[in-house]
Amino acid sequence: MTGHPLTMLPAWQALVTHAAALRDVHLRDLFAGDPDRFARLSFSLGPLLADYAKHRLTAETMGLLMELARARGVEAGRAAMFAGAAINTTEHRAALHVALRNRAARAMMVDGVDVMPEVRATRARLKTFSDRARSGVWTGATGKPVRHIVNIGIGGSHLGPMFVADALKDHRRRDLSVDFVSNPDRAQIDEILEGLDPGATLFIVASKSFATAESMFNAGIARDWIVDRLGEGAVGRHFAAVSTNLKAAAAFGIAADNVFPIWDWVGGRTSVWSAVGLSVMIACGHDDFDQFLAGAESMDRHFETASLDQNLPVILAMIGLWHAAFSGAPAIAILPYDHRLRLLPNHIQQLDMESNGKGVMSDGSPVIGDAGPIVFGGGGSDSQHSFFQLLHQGPRPIPCDFIAALKGGDPASRDLLLANMFAQSEALMTGRAAKDLNATPAELAPHRTFSGNRSSTTLLVDELTPYTLGMLIALYEHKVFVQGLVWGVNSFDQWGVELGKELAKSLQPALDGGAASGLLASRDSSTAGLVAAYLKAKAGQGGRQREEMP
Ligand code: F6P
């Protein structure tokens, strides 16, 4: 880690020294030495409370981290994002998802053009369309109102709306079903279609490119399903699309009125705020969707205007970086204690790992250290009885995010959930020393002690509403962006997913039964062997005759 402009920075060097000095300091001692630690190291922002007192750090750590953030140009990077600069440098694009939740009169510029008139016009069209579909005014080819929404997409065109629709289930119209299809294993779409009335079904094909193999495959199945049951002429009344590729959507047979644009300055993993959220809009209603945008907009204003040391996304980003760079934390765990947030870990995993899972910095040089953490998680209660063992006693410290709502739902459930959540962060922090074990045989003592000293953030929203959900997601988006700025990576491209796509495309003809030998000649023996095994099985020969494989 020596010799790089990042690690040569005085703030970085000071953090290295500071981390060494803190090495033997236990979180228990930090709490014991400062009764006001919670007050000092927690942050309220409207209906959101963030407690970061249970991180192994001090006020000095925070000061040095902010120095590092300033030295790495976080303020300028933040301004560039809001100014619509081409911060996605490898694709020469802006990353202006903040424009999608800009509900003010403010202009937002990309390449010298205010994108807001088009954003607002699209929002107005989405409102009309979703109101009509939701209320039953918009009918299918047989005159039936729409009662089933099926979103077809993958990655950002799937996970975002699926997570939000799931989290806001209480806000959904009860006589409208919403399903999400992403898997090209047609077992998924078949299972969903089985229960649906074609005359009352609306498919939304969400694909920025309108070329993603999995989504096009599923869209084709859905189209055939409609055509078989209602005829070719019904396609226009049973499909809507969200895409930058308006031509391809039209070629698929989707009526122009039902096609909603997104723009190349919207990344897939931050697209739920755009027309990609159409399924949520229909299910929950436009007003709730607007509140979802309002929550994100409030986080945007905070992120844009607050000084770095009073800026929640920046604070959480720098704490994450502190653990990754100076404490050897390889991962972070996202642990919601609220059933409605069960897909939050998946969403944040995609957001963080697709954004910052990079091997090189923006200038093409290798990344430093552990940029881009492994993000995993799951519902807190279930996870307590599974991977929490490693969080408590595994050799590598893994910082955790605990997330819950203070109000709403069944009170008894909430008592149980929150008691557990608070207890988990406490246990991770305090641990248990051998001297505190009662009547434990000496040989069991090492197994029953806990080092503690393990860090966590707790995020509490007053209530889980469209507004607070919007705040929460935007908080993580900005956190990931800030970490990208400090590590020096481009958080907005995803070249790493391309190679697999290309290779799959070139293998598919062989698997389809085409001339395999030519295609496989240049492949390694493992890949060729696996393809051969599949082709044998497909030809009905089956068996695992290893010696016959090429
Ligand atoms: O393969 C990754 C990816 O490009 C994501 O970034 C994106 O959200 C997803 O595929 C789907 O892409 P599209 O919306 O173009 O179908």
mmCIF file of C-alpha atoms and ligand atoms in Angstrom, residues 152-159 205-216 242-244 262 267-271 276 350 354 492-494 496-498 501, ligand 1:
data_model
loop_
_atom_site.group_PDB
_atom_site.id
_atom_site.type_symbol
_atom_site.label_atom_id
_atom_site.label_comp_id
_atom_site.label_asym_id
_atom_site.label_seq_id
_atom_site.Cartn_x
_atom_site.Cartn_y
_atom_site.Cartn_z
ATOM 1 C CA ILE A 152 -39.999 -8.655 -16.612
ATOM 2 C CA GLY A 153 -36.419 -7.474 -16.115
ATOM 3 C CA ILE A 154 -33.154 -8.420 -14.463
ATOM 4 C CA GLY A 155 -30.475 -6.723 -12.348
ATOM 5 C CA GLY A 156 -31.399 -3.119 -11.665
ATOM 6 C CA SER A 157 -34.498 -3.444 -13.829
ATOM 7 C CA HIS A 158 -35.782 -6.124 -11.464
ATOM 8 C CA LEU A 159 -34.330 -6.013 -7.987
ATOM 9 C CA VAL A 205 -40.791 -5.225 -19.881
ATOM 10 C CA ALA A 206 -38.165 -3.208 -18.033
ATOM 11 C CA SER A 207 -34.856 -3.254 -19.830
ATOM 12 C CA LYS A 208 -32.688 -0.237 -20.303
ATOM 13 C CA SER A 209 -31.032 -1.816 -23.322
ATOM 14 C CA PHE A 210 -34.008 -3.911 -24.448
ATOM 15 C CA ALA A 211 -31.349 -6.434 -25.400
ATOM 16 C CA THR A 212 -30.555 -8.322 -22.194
ATOM 17 C CA ALA A 213 -30.785 -12.009 -23.071
ATOM 18 C CA GLU A 214 -32.681 -13.150 -19.962
ATOM 19 C CA SER A 215 -35.279 -10.386 -20.170
ATOM 20 C CA MET A 216 -35.823 -10.792 -23.918
ATOM 21 C CA VAL A 242 -39.357 0.893 -20.008
ATOM 22 C CA SER A 243 -36.203 1.409 -22.017
ATOM 23 C CA THR A 244 -33.687 3.717 -23.617
ATOM 24 C CA ILE A 262 -35.177 6.199 -19.292
ATOM 25 C CA GLY A 267 -27.628 3.444 -14.011
ATOM 26 C CA GLY A 268 -29.603 0.195 -13.717
ATOM 27 C CA ARG A 269 -28.966 -0.161 -9.984
ATOM 28 C CA THR A 270 -30.252 3.364 -9.330
ATOM 29 C CA SER A 271 -33.169 3.218 -11.764
ATOM 30 C CA VAL A 276 -38.485 1.255 -13.907
ATOM 31 C CA GLN A 350 -26.160 -5.209 -6.024
ATOM 32 C CA GLU A 354 -21.740 -3.750 -8.873
ATOM 33 C CA PHE A 492 -21.085 3.736 -12.343
ATOM 34 C CA ASP A 493 -19.783 1.251 -14.885
ATOM 35 C CA GLN A 494 -19.910 -2.563 -14.711
ATOM 36 C CA GLY A 496 -16.985 -7.032 -15.176
ATOM 37 C CA VAL A 497 -20.346 -8.477 -16.150
ATOM 38 C CA GLU A 498 -19.637 -8.320 -19.883
ATOM 39 C CA LYS A 501 -22.371 -12.451 -21.287
HETATM 40 O O1 F6P B 1 -25.478 -7.186 -16.548
HETATM 41 C C1 F6P B 1 -25.606 -6.124 -15.678
HETATM 42 C C2 F6P B 1 -26.674 -5.184 -16.107
HETATM 43 O O2 F6P B 1 -26.220 -4.430 -17.189
HETATM 44 C C3 F6P B 1 -27.122 -4.286 -14.966
HETATM 45 O O3 F6P B 1 -26.276 -3.253 -14.725
HETATM 46 C C4 F6P B 1 -28.496 -3.933 -15.407
HETATM 47 O O4 F6P B 1 -29.283 -3.421 -14.371
HETATM 48 C C5 F6P B 1 -28.968 -5.267 -15.900
HETATM 49 O O5 F6P B 1 -27.849 -5.852 -16.518
HETATM 50 C C6 F6P B 1 -30.129 -5.250 -16.844
HETATM 51 O O6 F6P B 1 -29.875 -4.471 -17.966
HETATM 52 P P1 F6P B 1 -31.062 -3.960 -18.865
HETATM 53 O O7 F6P B 1 -31.895 -3.045 -18.026
HETATM 54 O O8 F6P B 1 -30.402 -3.248 -20.017
HETATM 55 O O9 F6P B 1 -31.861 -5.144 -19.327
#
